[in-house]
PDB file of C-alpha atoms in Angstrom:
ATOM      1  CA  MET T  29      92.768  87.849 -31.661  1.00  0.00           C
ATOM      2  CA  ARG T  30      95.090  84.879 -31.933  1.00  0.00           C
ATOM      3  CA  PRO T  31      94.356  82.274 -34.635  1.00  0.00           C
ATOM      4  CA  ASP T  32      93.977  79.426 -32.086  1.00  0.00           C
ATOM      5  CA  ARG T  33      91.200  81.375 -30.409  1.00  0.00           C
ATOM      6  CA  PHE T  34      89.363  81.653 -33.725  1.00  0.00           C
ATOM      7  CA  ARG T  35      89.746  77.893 -34.081  1.00  0.00           C
ATOM      8  CA  GLN T  36      88.335  77.282 -30.582  1.00  0.00           C
ATOM      9  CA  SER T  37      85.401  79.606 -31.234  1.00  0.00           C
ATOM     10  CA  GLY T  38      84.615  77.763 -34.481  1.00  0.00           C
ATOM     11  CA  ILE T  39      84.719  74.372 -32.758  1.00  0.00           C
ATOM     12  CA  ALA T  40      82.499  75.656 -29.936  1.00  0.00           C
ATOM     13  CA  LEU T  41      79.961  76.908 -32.509  1.00  0.00           C
ATOM     14  CA  ILE T  42      79.888  73.537 -34.244  1.00  0.00           C
ATOM     15  CA  VAL T  43      79.404  71.763 -30.895  1.00  0.00           C
ATOM     16  CA  VAL T  44      76.555  74.107 -29.995  1.00  0.00           C
ATOM     17  CA  LEU T  45      74.914  73.506 -33.371  1.00  0.00           C
ATOM     18  CA  TRP T  46      75.181  69.731 -32.942  1.00  0.00           C
ATOM     19  CA  ILE T  47      73.681  69.977 -29.465  1.00  0.00           C
ATOM     20  CA  LEU T  48      70.806  72.028 -30.870  1.00  0.00           C
ATOM     21  CA  VAL T  49      70.261  69.432 -33.603  1.00  0.00           C
ATOM     22  CA  LEU T  50      70.259  66.598 -31.047  1.00  0.00           C
ATOM     23  CA  LEU T  51      67.852  68.498 -28.801  1.00  0.00           C
ATOM     24  CA  THR T  52      65.570  69.120 -31.776  1.00  0.00           C
ATOM     25  CA  ILE T  53      65.601  65.408 -32.610  1.00  0.00           C
ATOM     26  CA  VAL T  54      64.897  64.435 -28.985  1.00  0.00           C
ATOM     27  CA  VAL T  55      62.033  66.917 -28.726  1.00  0.00           C
ATOM     28  CA  GLY T  56      60.641  65.734 -32.062  1.00  0.00           C
ATOM     29  CA  VAL T  57      60.766  62.081 -31.020  1.00  0.00           C
ATOM     30  CA  TYR T  58      59.112  62.935 -27.727  1.00  0.00           C
ATOM     31  CA  ALA T  59      56.370  64.847 -29.548  1.00  0.00           C
ATOM     32  CA  VAL T  60      55.745  61.900 -31.890  1.00  0.00           C
ATOM     33  CA  LEU T  61      55.612  59.473 -28.948  1.00  0.00           C
ATOM     34  CA  ALA T  62      53.243  61.751 -27.053  1.00  0.00           C
ATOM     35  CA  ARG T  63      51.022  62.044 -30.136  1.00  0.00           C
ATOM     36  CA  THR T  64      51.056  58.271 -30.660  1.00  0.00           C
ATOM     37  CA  GLU T  65      50.186  57.572 -27.046  1.00  0.00           C
ATOM     38  CA  SER T  66      47.375  60.120 -27.232  1.00  0.00           C
ATOM     39  CA  LEU T  67      45.958  58.455 -30.348  1.00  0.00           C
ATOM     40  CA  GLN T  68      46.279  55.010 -28.771  1.00  0.00           C
ATOM     41  CA  SER T  69      44.520  56.183 -25.633  1.00  0.00           C
ATOM     42  CA  ARG T  70      41.757  57.744 -27.693  1.00  0.00           C
ATOM     43  CA  PHE T  71      41.340  54.609 -29.794  1.00  0.00           C
ATOM     44  CA  LEU T  72      41.194  52.447 -26.666  1.00  0.00           C
ATOM     45  CA  PHE T  73      38.614  54.769 -25.129  1.00  0.00           C
ATOM     46  CA  ASP T  74      36.492  54.841 -28.305  1.00  0.00           C
ATOM     47  CA  THR T  75      36.594  51.089 -28.869  1.00  0.00           C
ATOM     48  CA  THR T  76      35.744  50.404 -25.233  1.00  0.00           C
ATOM     49  CA  MET T  77      32.801  52.793 -25.422  1.00  0.00           C
ATOM     50  CA  ALA T  78      31.596  51.222 -28.672  1.00  0.00           C
ATOM     51  CA  ARG T  79      32.104  47.719 -27.292  1.00  0.00           C
ATOM     52  CA  TYR T  80      29.900  48.274 -24.269  1.00  0.00           C
ATOM     53  CA  ALA T  81      27.303  50.145 -26.310  1.00  0.00           C
ATOM     54  CA  ALA T  82      27.088  47.135 -28.654  1.00  0.00           C
ATOM     55  CA  GLU T  83      26.716  44.834 -25.662  1.00  0.00           C
ATOM     56  CA  ALA T  84      23.945  47.093 -24.369  1.00  0.00           C
ATOM     57  CA  GLY T  85      22.281  46.594 -27.732  1.00  0.00           C
ATOM     58  CA  VAL T  86      22.205  42.828 -27.170  1.00  0.00           C
ATOM     59  CA  HIS T  87      20.468  43.337 -23.826  1.00  0.00           C
ATOM     60  CA  ARG T  88      18.024  45.765 -25.448  1.00  0.00           C
ATOM     61  CA  ALA T  89      17.253  43.159 -28.106  1.00  0.00           C
ATOM     62  CA  ALA T  90      16.612  40.500 -25.439  1.00  0.00           C
ATOM     63  CA  TYR T  91      14.286  42.909 -23.648  1.00  0.00           C
ATOM     64  CA  GLU T  92      12.365  43.700 -26.834  1.00  0.00           C
ATOM     65  CA  MET T  93      11.977  40.034 -27.741  1.00  0.00           C
ATOM     66  CA  ALA T  94      10.556  39.309 -24.287  1.00  0.00           C
ATOM     67  CA  ASN T  95       7.942  42.032 -24.806  1.00  0.00           C
ATOM     68  CA  ARG T  96       4.462  40.495 -24.585  1.00  0.00           C
ATOM     69  CA  ASP T  97       2.832  43.356 -26.461  1.00  0.00           C
ATOM     70  CA  MET T  98       2.822  42.147 -30.047  1.00  0.00           C
ATOM     71  CA  GLU T  99       2.129  45.622 -31.392  1.00  0.00           C
ATOM     72  CA  THR T 100       5.394  47.046 -30.059  1.00  0.00           C
ATOM     73  CA  ARG T 101       7.495  43.896 -30.079  1.00  0.00           C
ATOM     74  CA  TRP T 102      10.424  43.907 -32.506  1.00  0.00           C
ATOM     75  CA  VAL T 103      10.202  41.515 -35.452  1.00  0.00           C
ATOM     76  CA  PRO T 104      13.049  38.952 -35.607  1.00  0.00           C
ATOM     77  CA  ASP T 105      13.309  38.685 -39.388  1.00  0.00           C
ATOM     78  CA  GLY T 106      16.568  40.588 -39.858  1.00  0.00           C
ATOM     79  CA  ARG T 107      15.060  44.063 -40.270  1.00  0.00           C
ATOM     80  CA  PRO T 108      17.178  46.853 -38.687  1.00  0.00           C
ATOM     81  CA  TYR T 109      16.310  48.717 -35.496  1.00  0.00           C
ATOM     82  CA  SER T 110      18.371  51.771 -34.473  1.00  0.00           C
ATOM     83  CA  PHE T 111      18.510  53.907 -31.353  1.00  0.00           C
ATOM     84  CA  PRO T 112      20.960  56.409 -29.792  1.00  0.00           C
ATOM     85  CA  PHE T 113      22.983  55.262 -26.808  1.00  0.00           C
ATOM     86  CA  GLY T 114      25.140  57.992 -25.289  1.00  0.00           C
ATOM     87  CA  SER T 115      27.428  59.255 -28.028  1.00  0.00           C
ATOM     88  CA  THR T 116      26.886  56.158 -30.183  1.00  0.00           C
ATOM     89  CA  THR T 117      24.234  54.944 -32.592  1.00  0.00           C
ATOM     90  CA  VAL T 118      23.298  51.295 -32.122  1.00  0.00           C
ATOM     91  CA  GLU T 119      21.822  49.232 -34.957  1.00  0.00           C
ATOM     92  CA  ILE T 120      20.320  45.850 -34.144  1.00  0.00           C
ATOM     93  CA  ARG T 121      19.222  43.015 -36.398  1.00  0.00           C
ATOM     94  CA  ILE T 122      17.490  39.999 -34.865  1.00  0.00           C
ATOM     95  CA  THR T 123      16.816  36.677 -36.568  1.00  0.00           C
ATOM     96  CA  ASP T 124      14.640  33.941 -35.133  1.00  0.00           C
ATOM     97  CA  GLU T 125      16.668  30.726 -35.301  1.00  0.00           C
ATOM     98  CA  SER T 126      13.701  28.956 -36.877  1.00  0.00           C
ATOM     99  CA  GLY T 127      14.486  30.977 -40.004  1.00  0.00           C
ATOM    100  CA  LYS T 128      17.842  29.217 -40.373  1.00  0.00           C
ATOM    101  CA  ILE T 129      18.880  25.733 -41.476  1.00  0.00           C
ATOM    102  CA  ASP T 130      19.377  23.426 -38.498  1.00  0.00           C
ATOM    103  CA  ILE T 131      22.304  21.158 -39.401  1.00  0.00           C
ATOM    104  CA  ASN T 132      21.121  18.642 -36.810  1.00  0.00           C
ATOM    105  CA  ARG T 133      17.641  18.314 -38.347  1.00  0.00           C
ATOM    106  CA  ALA T 134      17.894  19.203 -42.056  1.00  0.00           C
ATOM    107  CA  ASP T 135      17.689  16.253 -44.452  1.00  0.00           C
ATOM    108  CA  ALA T 136      20.189  15.560 -47.222  1.00  0.00           C
ATOM    109  CA  GLU T 137      18.044  17.243 -49.880  1.00  0.00           C
ATOM    110  CA  LEU T 138      17.868  20.539 -47.990  1.00  0.00           C
ATOM    111  CA  LEU T 139      21.588  20.404 -47.234  1.00  0.00           C
ATOM    112  CA  ALA T 140      22.417  19.660 -50.877  1.00  0.00           C
ATOM    113  CA  ASN T 141      20.217  22.568 -51.989  1.00  0.00           C
ATOM    114  CA  LEU T 142      22.118  24.791 -49.551  1.00  0.00           C
ATOM    115  CA  PHE T 143      25.425  24.029 -51.263  1.00  0.00           C
ATOM    116  CA  LEU T 144      23.929  24.188 -54.748  1.00  0.00           C
ATOM    117  CA  SER T 145      22.584  27.671 -53.995  1.00  0.00           C
ATOM    118  CA  ARG T 146      26.142  28.771 -53.153  1.00  0.00           C
ATOM    119  CA  GLY T 147      27.516  27.648 -56.496  1.00  0.00           C
ATOM    120  CA  VAL T 148      28.842  24.202 -55.531  1.00  0.00           C
ATOM    121  CA  GLU T 149      28.792  21.498 -58.208  1.00  0.00           C
ATOM    122  CA  GLU T 150      26.020  18.930 -57.777  1.00  0.00           C
ATOM    123  CA  ALA T 151      28.312  15.960 -57.056  1.00  0.00           C
ATOM    124  CA  GLU T 152      30.239  17.885 -54.394  1.00  0.00           C
ATOM    125  CA  ALA T 153      27.001  19.217 -52.912  1.00  0.00           C
ATOM    126  CA  TRP T 154      25.674  15.700 -52.342  1.00  0.00           C
ATOM    127  CA  HIS T 155      29.031  14.540 -50.944  1.00  0.00           C
ATOM    128  CA  LEU T 156      28.929  17.346 -48.372  1.00  0.00           C
ATOM    129  CA  ALA T 157      25.258  16.715 -47.538  1.00  0.00           C
ATOM    130  CA  ASP T 158      25.769  13.001 -46.947  1.00  0.00           C
ATOM    131  CA  ALA T 159      28.997  13.631 -45.025  1.00  0.00           C
ATOM    132  CA  ILE T 160      27.074  15.931 -42.665  1.00  0.00           C
ATOM    133  CA  GLU T 161      24.440  13.262 -42.099  1.00  0.00           C
ATOM    134  CA  ASP T 162      27.146  10.633 -41.478  1.00  0.00           C
ATOM    135  CA  TRP T 163      28.792  12.971 -38.970  1.00  0.00           C
ATOM    136  CA  ARG T 164      25.654  13.295 -36.858  1.00  0.00           C
ATOM    137  CA  ASP T 165      24.153   9.791 -37.112  1.00  0.00           C
ATOM    138  CA  GLU T 166      25.072   7.078 -34.590  1.00  0.00           C
ATOM    139  CA  ASP T 167      26.035   4.272 -36.979  1.00  0.00           C
ATOM    140  CA  ASP T 168      29.276   3.532 -38.817  1.00  0.00           C
ATOM    141  CA  LEU T 169      27.652   2.854 -42.176  1.00  0.00           C
ATOM    142  CA  PRO T 170      28.520   5.478 -44.820  1.00  0.00           C
ATOM    143  CA  ARG T 171      25.729   6.889 -46.945  1.00  0.00           C
ATOM    144  CA  LEU T 172      25.920   6.768 -50.739  1.00  0.00           C
ATOM    145  CA  TYR T 173      28.099   9.902 -50.956  1.00  0.00           C
ATOM    146  CA  GLY T 174      29.000  10.142 -47.280  1.00  0.00           C
ATOM    147  CA  ALA T 175      32.061   9.298 -45.194  1.00  0.00           C
ATOM    148  CA  GLU T 176      32.840   7.339 -42.048  1.00  0.00           C
ATOM    149  CA  ASP T 177      36.070   6.549 -40.175  1.00  0.00           C
ATOM    150  CA  ASP T 178      37.887   4.766 -43.022  1.00  0.00           C
ATOM    151  CA  ASP T 179      37.203   7.643 -45.423  1.00  0.00           C
ATOM    152  CA  TYR T 180      38.493  10.237 -42.963  1.00  0.00           C
ATOM    153  CA  PHE T 181      41.662   8.287 -42.190  1.00  0.00           C
ATOM    154  CA  ALA T 182      42.282   7.613 -45.901  1.00  0.00           C
ATOM    155  CA  ALA T 183      42.018  11.365 -46.551  1.00  0.00           C
ATOM    156  CA  GLY T 184      44.616  12.076 -43.863  1.00  0.00           C
ATOM    157  CA  TYR T 185      42.304  13.245 -41.092  1.00  0.00           C
ATOM    158  CA  PRO T 186      43.418  12.248 -37.571  1.00  0.00           C
ATOM    159  CA  TYR T 187      39.790  11.687 -36.541  1.00  0.00           C
ATOM    160  CA  GLY T 188      36.518  10.312 -37.813  1.00  0.00           C
ATOM    161  CA  PRO T 189      32.939  11.601 -37.596  1.00  0.00           C
ATOM    162  CA  ALA T 190      31.540  12.313 -34.132  1.00  0.00           C
ATOM    163  CA  ASN T 191      28.471  10.101 -34.714  1.00  0.00           C
ATOM    164  CA  MET T 192      26.405  12.515 -32.671  1.00  0.00           C
ATOM    165  CA  GLU T 193      24.653  15.804 -33.225  1.00  0.00           C
ATOM    166  CA  PHE T 194      26.643  18.976 -33.813  1.00  0.00           C
ATOM    167  CA  SER T 195      27.208  20.860 -30.572  1.00  0.00           C
ATOM    168  CA  SER T 196      27.799  24.114 -32.477  1.00  0.00           C
ATOM    169  CA  VAL T 197      27.814  25.425 -36.029  1.00  0.00           C
ATOM    170  CA  ASP T 198      31.606  25.835 -35.800  1.00  0.00           C
ATOM    171  CA  GLU T 199      31.946  22.049 -35.537  1.00  0.00           C
ATOM    172  CA  LEU T 200      30.850  21.822 -39.167  1.00  0.00           C
ATOM    173  CA  GLN T 201      34.403  22.827 -40.146  1.00  0.00           C
ATOM    174  CA  GLN T 202      35.589  19.357 -39.150  1.00  0.00           C
ATOM    175  CA  VAL T 203      33.391  17.549 -41.687  1.00  0.00           C
ATOM    176  CA  ILE T 204      35.383  16.025 -44.528  1.00  0.00           C
ATOM    177  CA  GLY T 205      35.382  18.217 -47.635  1.00  0.00           C
ATOM    178  CA  MET T 206      34.313  21.384 -45.811  1.00  0.00           C
ATOM    179  CA  SER T 207      36.646  24.246 -46.737  1.00  0.00           C
ATOM    180  CA  TRP T 208      37.143  27.382 -44.663  1.00  0.00           C
ATOM    181  CA  GLU T 209      35.825  29.559 -47.498  1.00  0.00           C
ATOM    182  CA  MET T 210      32.648  27.495 -47.811  1.00  0.00           C
ATOM    183  CA  PHE T 211      32.084  27.502 -44.049  1.00  0.00           C
ATOM    184  CA  ARG T 212      32.484  31.280 -43.861  1.00  0.00           C
ATOM    185  CA  ASP T 213      29.968  31.657 -46.683  1.00  0.00           C
ATOM    186  CA  ILE T 214      27.190  29.487 -45.220  1.00  0.00           C
ATOM    187  CA  GLU T 215      27.787  29.973 -41.472  1.00  0.00           C
ATOM    188  CA  PRO T 216      25.296  32.897 -41.097  1.00  0.00           C
ATOM    189  CA  MET T 217      22.571  30.671 -42.578  1.00  0.00           C
ATOM    190  CA  LEU T 218      22.997  27.810 -40.107  1.00  0.00           C
ATOM    191  CA  THR T 219      21.957  26.924 -36.566  1.00  0.00           C
ATOM    192  CA  VAL T 220      21.870  24.023 -34.136  1.00  0.00           C
ATOM    193  CA  SER T 221      19.122  25.585 -32.025  1.00  0.00           C
ATOM    194  CA  SER T 222      15.877  25.589 -34.006  1.00  0.00           C
ATOM    195  CA  GLY T 223      15.050  21.918 -33.465  1.00  0.00           C
ATOM    196  CA  ALA T 224      13.192  21.845 -36.789  1.00  0.00           C
ATOM    197  CA  GLY T 225      14.002  20.129 -40.044  1.00  0.00           C
ATOM    198  CA  ARG T 226      12.277  22.823 -42.066  1.00  0.00           C
ATOM    199  CA  ILE T 227      12.875  26.541 -42.520  1.00  0.00           C
ATOM    200  CA  ASN T 228      10.356  29.068 -41.241  1.00  0.00           C
ATOM    201  CA  PRO T 229      10.015  31.507 -44.186  1.00  0.00           C
ATOM    202  CA  ALA T 230       8.577  34.183 -41.865  1.00  0.00           C
ATOM    203  CA  PHE T 231      12.058  34.837 -40.491  1.00  0.00           C
ATOM    204  CA  ALA T 232      14.463  33.432 -43.092  1.00  0.00           C
ATOM    205  CA  SER T 233      16.957  35.602 -44.953  1.00  0.00           C
ATOM    206  CA  ALA T 234      17.028  35.792 -48.737  1.00  0.00           C
ATOM    207  CA  ASP T 235      20.076  33.481 -48.755  1.00  0.00           C
ATOM    208  CA  VAL T 236      18.186  30.828 -46.784  1.00  0.00           C
ATOM    209  CA  LEU T 237      14.997  31.179 -48.837  1.00  0.00           C
ATOM    210  CA  ALA T 238      17.016  30.650 -52.019  1.00  0.00           C
ATOM    211  CA  THR T 239      17.761  27.100 -50.851  1.00  0.00           C
ATOM    212  CA  LEU T 240      14.069  26.161 -51.137  1.00  0.00           C
ATOM    213  CA  PRO T 241      12.782  24.520 -54.337  1.00  0.00           C
ATOM    214  CA  ASP T 242      11.428  26.845 -57.034  1.00  0.00           C
ATOM    215  CA  ILE T 243      12.798  29.978 -55.334  1.00  0.00           C
ATOM    216  CA  ASP T 244      15.693  31.819 -56.914  1.00  0.00           C
ATOM    217  CA  ARG T 245      17.754  34.583 -55.338  1.00  0.00           C
ATOM    218  CA  GLU T 246      15.818  37.446 -56.951  1.00  0.00           C
ATOM    219  CA  SER T 247      12.445  36.033 -55.863  1.00  0.00           C
ATOM    220  CA  ALA T 248      13.765  35.503 -52.343  1.00  0.00           C
ATOM    221  CA  GLU T 249      14.949  39.114 -52.097  1.00  0.00           C
ATOM    222  CA  LEU T 250      11.588  40.412 -53.334  1.00  0.00           C
ATOM    223  CA  PHE T 251       9.779  38.286 -50.747  1.00  0.00           C
ATOM    224  CA  VAL T 252      11.979  39.609 -47.929  1.00  0.00           C
ATOM    225  CA  GLU T 253      11.385  43.212 -49.067  1.00  0.00           C
ATOM    226  CA  GLU T 254       7.636  42.648 -49.067  1.00  0.00           C
ATOM    227  CA  ARG T 255       7.724  40.848 -45.703  1.00  0.00           C
ATOM    228  CA  GLN T 256       9.526  43.717 -44.000  1.00  0.00           C
ATOM    229  CA  MET T 257       6.719  46.082 -45.015  1.00  0.00           C
ATOM    230  CA  PHE T 258       4.420  44.343 -42.541  1.00  0.00           C
ATOM    231  CA  HIS T 259       4.273  43.566 -38.817  1.00  0.00           C
ATOM    232  CA  PRO T 260       2.935  40.252 -37.420  1.00  0.00           C
ATOM    233  CA  VAL T 261       0.001  42.093 -35.802  1.00  0.00           C
ATOM    234  CA  ASP T 262      -1.219  42.953 -39.303  1.00  0.00           C
ATOM    235  CA  GLN T 263      -2.392  39.314 -39.576  1.00  0.00           C
ATOM    236  CA  GLN T 264      -0.909  39.390 -43.054  1.00  0.00           C
ATOM    237  CA  ALA T 265      -0.211  36.125 -44.881  1.00  0.00           C
ATOM    238  CA  LEU T 266       2.287  36.359 -47.703  1.00  0.00           C
ATOM    239  CA  MET T 267       2.809  33.946 -50.572  1.00  0.00           C
ATOM    240  CA  LEU T 268       6.094  32.412 -51.598  1.00  0.00           C
ATOM    241  CA  PRO T 269       6.864  32.112 -55.325  1.00  0.00           C
ATOM    242  CA  ASP T 270       5.894  28.416 -55.155  1.00  0.00           C
ATOM    243  CA  GLY T 271       2.406  29.331 -53.877  1.00  0.00           C
ATOM    244  CA  THR T 272       2.982  28.502 -50.204  1.00  0.00           C
ATOM    245  CA  LEU T 273       1.206  30.831 -47.782  1.00  0.00           C
ATOM    246  CA  VAL T 274       3.417  32.179 -44.999  1.00  0.00           C
ATOM    247  CA  SER T 275       2.079  33.469 -41.701  1.00  0.00           C
ATOM    248  CA  LEU T 276       4.248  36.178 -40.151  1.00  0.00           C
ATOM    249  CA  GLN T 277       3.427  35.022 -36.639  1.00  0.00           C
ATOM    250  CA  GLY T 278       5.016  32.245 -34.623  1.00  0.00           C
ATOM    251  CA  GLY T 279       8.694  31.536 -34.114  1.00  0.00           C
ATOM    252  CA  GLY T 280      10.720  30.244 -31.209  1.00  0.00           C
ATOM    253  CA  ARG T 281      12.596  31.584 -28.205  1.00  0.00           C
ATOM    254  CA  THR T 282      16.111  31.421 -29.601  1.00  0.00           C
ATOM    255  CA  PHE T 283      17.471  34.378 -31.554  1.00  0.00           C
ATOM    256  CA  SER T 284      20.624  35.469 -33.346  1.00  0.00           C
ATOM    257  CA  ILE T 285      21.415  39.111 -32.602  1.00  0.00           C
ATOM    258  CA  ARG T 286      23.810  41.390 -34.471  1.00  0.00           C
ATOM    259  CA  SER T 287      24.384  44.610 -32.542  1.00  0.00           C
ATOM    260  CA  ARG T 288      26.655  47.325 -33.970  1.00  0.00           C
ATOM    261  CA  ALA T 289      27.500  50.549 -32.127  1.00  0.00           C
ATOM    262  CA  THR T 290      29.076  53.385 -34.138  1.00  0.00           C
ATOM    263  CA  LEU T 291      30.663  56.569 -32.766  1.00  0.00           C
ATOM    264  CA  ASP T 292      30.680  59.925 -34.556  1.00  0.00           C
ATOM    265  CA  SER T 293      34.397  59.337 -35.232  1.00  0.00           C
ATOM    266  CA  GLY T 294      33.542  56.251 -37.286  1.00  0.00           C
ATOM    267  CA  THR T 295      34.881  53.754 -34.768  1.00  0.00           C
ATOM    268  CA  TRP T 296      32.481  50.860 -34.379  1.00  0.00           C
ATOM    269  CA  SER T 297      32.150  47.631 -32.465  1.00  0.00           C
ATOM    270  CA  GLU T 298      29.888  44.721 -33.294  1.00  0.00           C
ATOM    271  CA  VAL T 299      28.628  41.913 -31.090  1.00  0.00           C
ATOM    272  CA  GLN T 300      27.049  38.798 -32.552  1.00  0.00           C
ATOM    273  CA  ALA T 301      25.189  36.667 -30.044  1.00  0.00           C
ATOM    274  CA  THR T 302      22.741  33.791 -29.974  1.00  0.00           C
ATOM    275  CA  LEU T 303      20.391  33.946 -27.001  1.00  0.00           C
ATOM    276  CA  GLU T 304      17.761  31.579 -25.642  1.00  0.00           C
ATOM    277  CA  LEU T 305      15.096  33.480 -23.753  1.00  0.00           C
ATOM    278  CA  GLY T 306      13.736  32.139 -20.492  1.00  0.00           C
ATOM    279  CA  GLY T 307      14.866  32.383 -16.892  1.00  0.00           C
ATOM    280  CA  ASP T 308      17.142  29.878 -15.187  1.00  0.00           C
ATOM    281  CA  HIS T 309      17.821  28.915 -11.571  1.00  0.00           C
ATOM    282  CA  ARG T 310      20.094  31.942 -11.232  1.00  0.00           C
ATOM    283  CA  GLY T 311      17.341  34.330 -12.233  1.00  0.00           C
ATOM    284  CA  ARG T 312      18.881  35.339 -15.554  1.00  0.00           C
ATOM    285  CA  PRO T 313      16.335  36.281 -18.261  1.00  0.00           C
ATOM    286  CA  PHE T 314      18.247  34.559 -21.068  1.00  0.00           C
ATOM    287  CA  ARG T 315      21.044  32.095 -21.753  1.00  0.00           C
ATOM    288  CA  VAL T 316      23.947  32.930 -24.052  1.00  0.00           C
ATOM    289  CA  LEU T 317      24.553  30.142 -26.548  1.00  0.00           C
ATOM    290  CA  ARG T 318      27.142  31.945 -28.651  1.00  0.00           C
ATOM    291  CA  TRP T 319      29.070  35.218 -28.450  1.00  0.00           C
ATOM    292  CA  ARG T 320      31.451  36.939 -30.868  1.00  0.00           C
ATOM    293  CA  ASP T 321      33.048  40.416 -30.844  1.00  0.00           C
ATOM    294  CA  HIS T 322      34.446  42.513 -33.660  1.00  0.00           C
ATOM    295  CA  ILE T 323      35.975  46.009 -33.451  1.00  0.00           C
ATOM    296  CA  GLU T 324      37.111  48.321 -36.240  1.00  0.00           C
ATOM    297  CA  ASP T 325      38.376  51.881 -36.511  1.00  0.00           C
ATOM    298  CA  ARG T 326      37.460  53.689 -39.711  1.00  0.00           C
TER     299      ARG T 326
END
């Protein structure tokens, strides 16, 4: 065979090898893309399933809280309730809003104790408490440690206090001196829906109970553990560390609900909602006051 033919055969072999390499790369990329799209589709399917299961949990909670049979009615003191829903497990925790601190009704002492219980220095705690009261009152006169328009403008804020009640807990972030970290820490303990200046210990969390005088965190946790051993139909009255008797009955018609749906794969979705029970002119059994979604894939 002539040498030039050997050369041509060698070049052809190299070309064929390069084509095979390119085809391998193309097929590999396609396989990776197909795998990625499959995983994305599965994740979307799982999160959607978990999302609607968690929403179903909110409706189940509303149904249980409207139950007139006290013996089977769920207790809104934060204790967990679980049930299967399709291929998910739904866990629900309900808290009566009367067990939280109403930032529209709490006095400066209770508000200061709230911040003190979270590790804030006493001077800063009273500044925040008075600033909250100045935000919600109608006058322009600053309290001893509070703040009105001039104080906000001097601190660089483009606004002053609203001089009206808080429309939502989120509005608290606008109060002078309130950091994002502090708000995130105390937000689960607060409400604007209880309409009461005092906390109802029958439904309060350990964090909220620790804001009361003569109750430390450990005592609050022990009280909550004991409380969750009973049901309101037991007619049981418990005693706080300060000697106050607490009836487990009562409460309002506004509830915070935390509903989490978890799939076998570990994917979960959580809905946090605040509902006010009672029909309206449209025939709905409850009114949504607040709604928040969270999804995670583990």
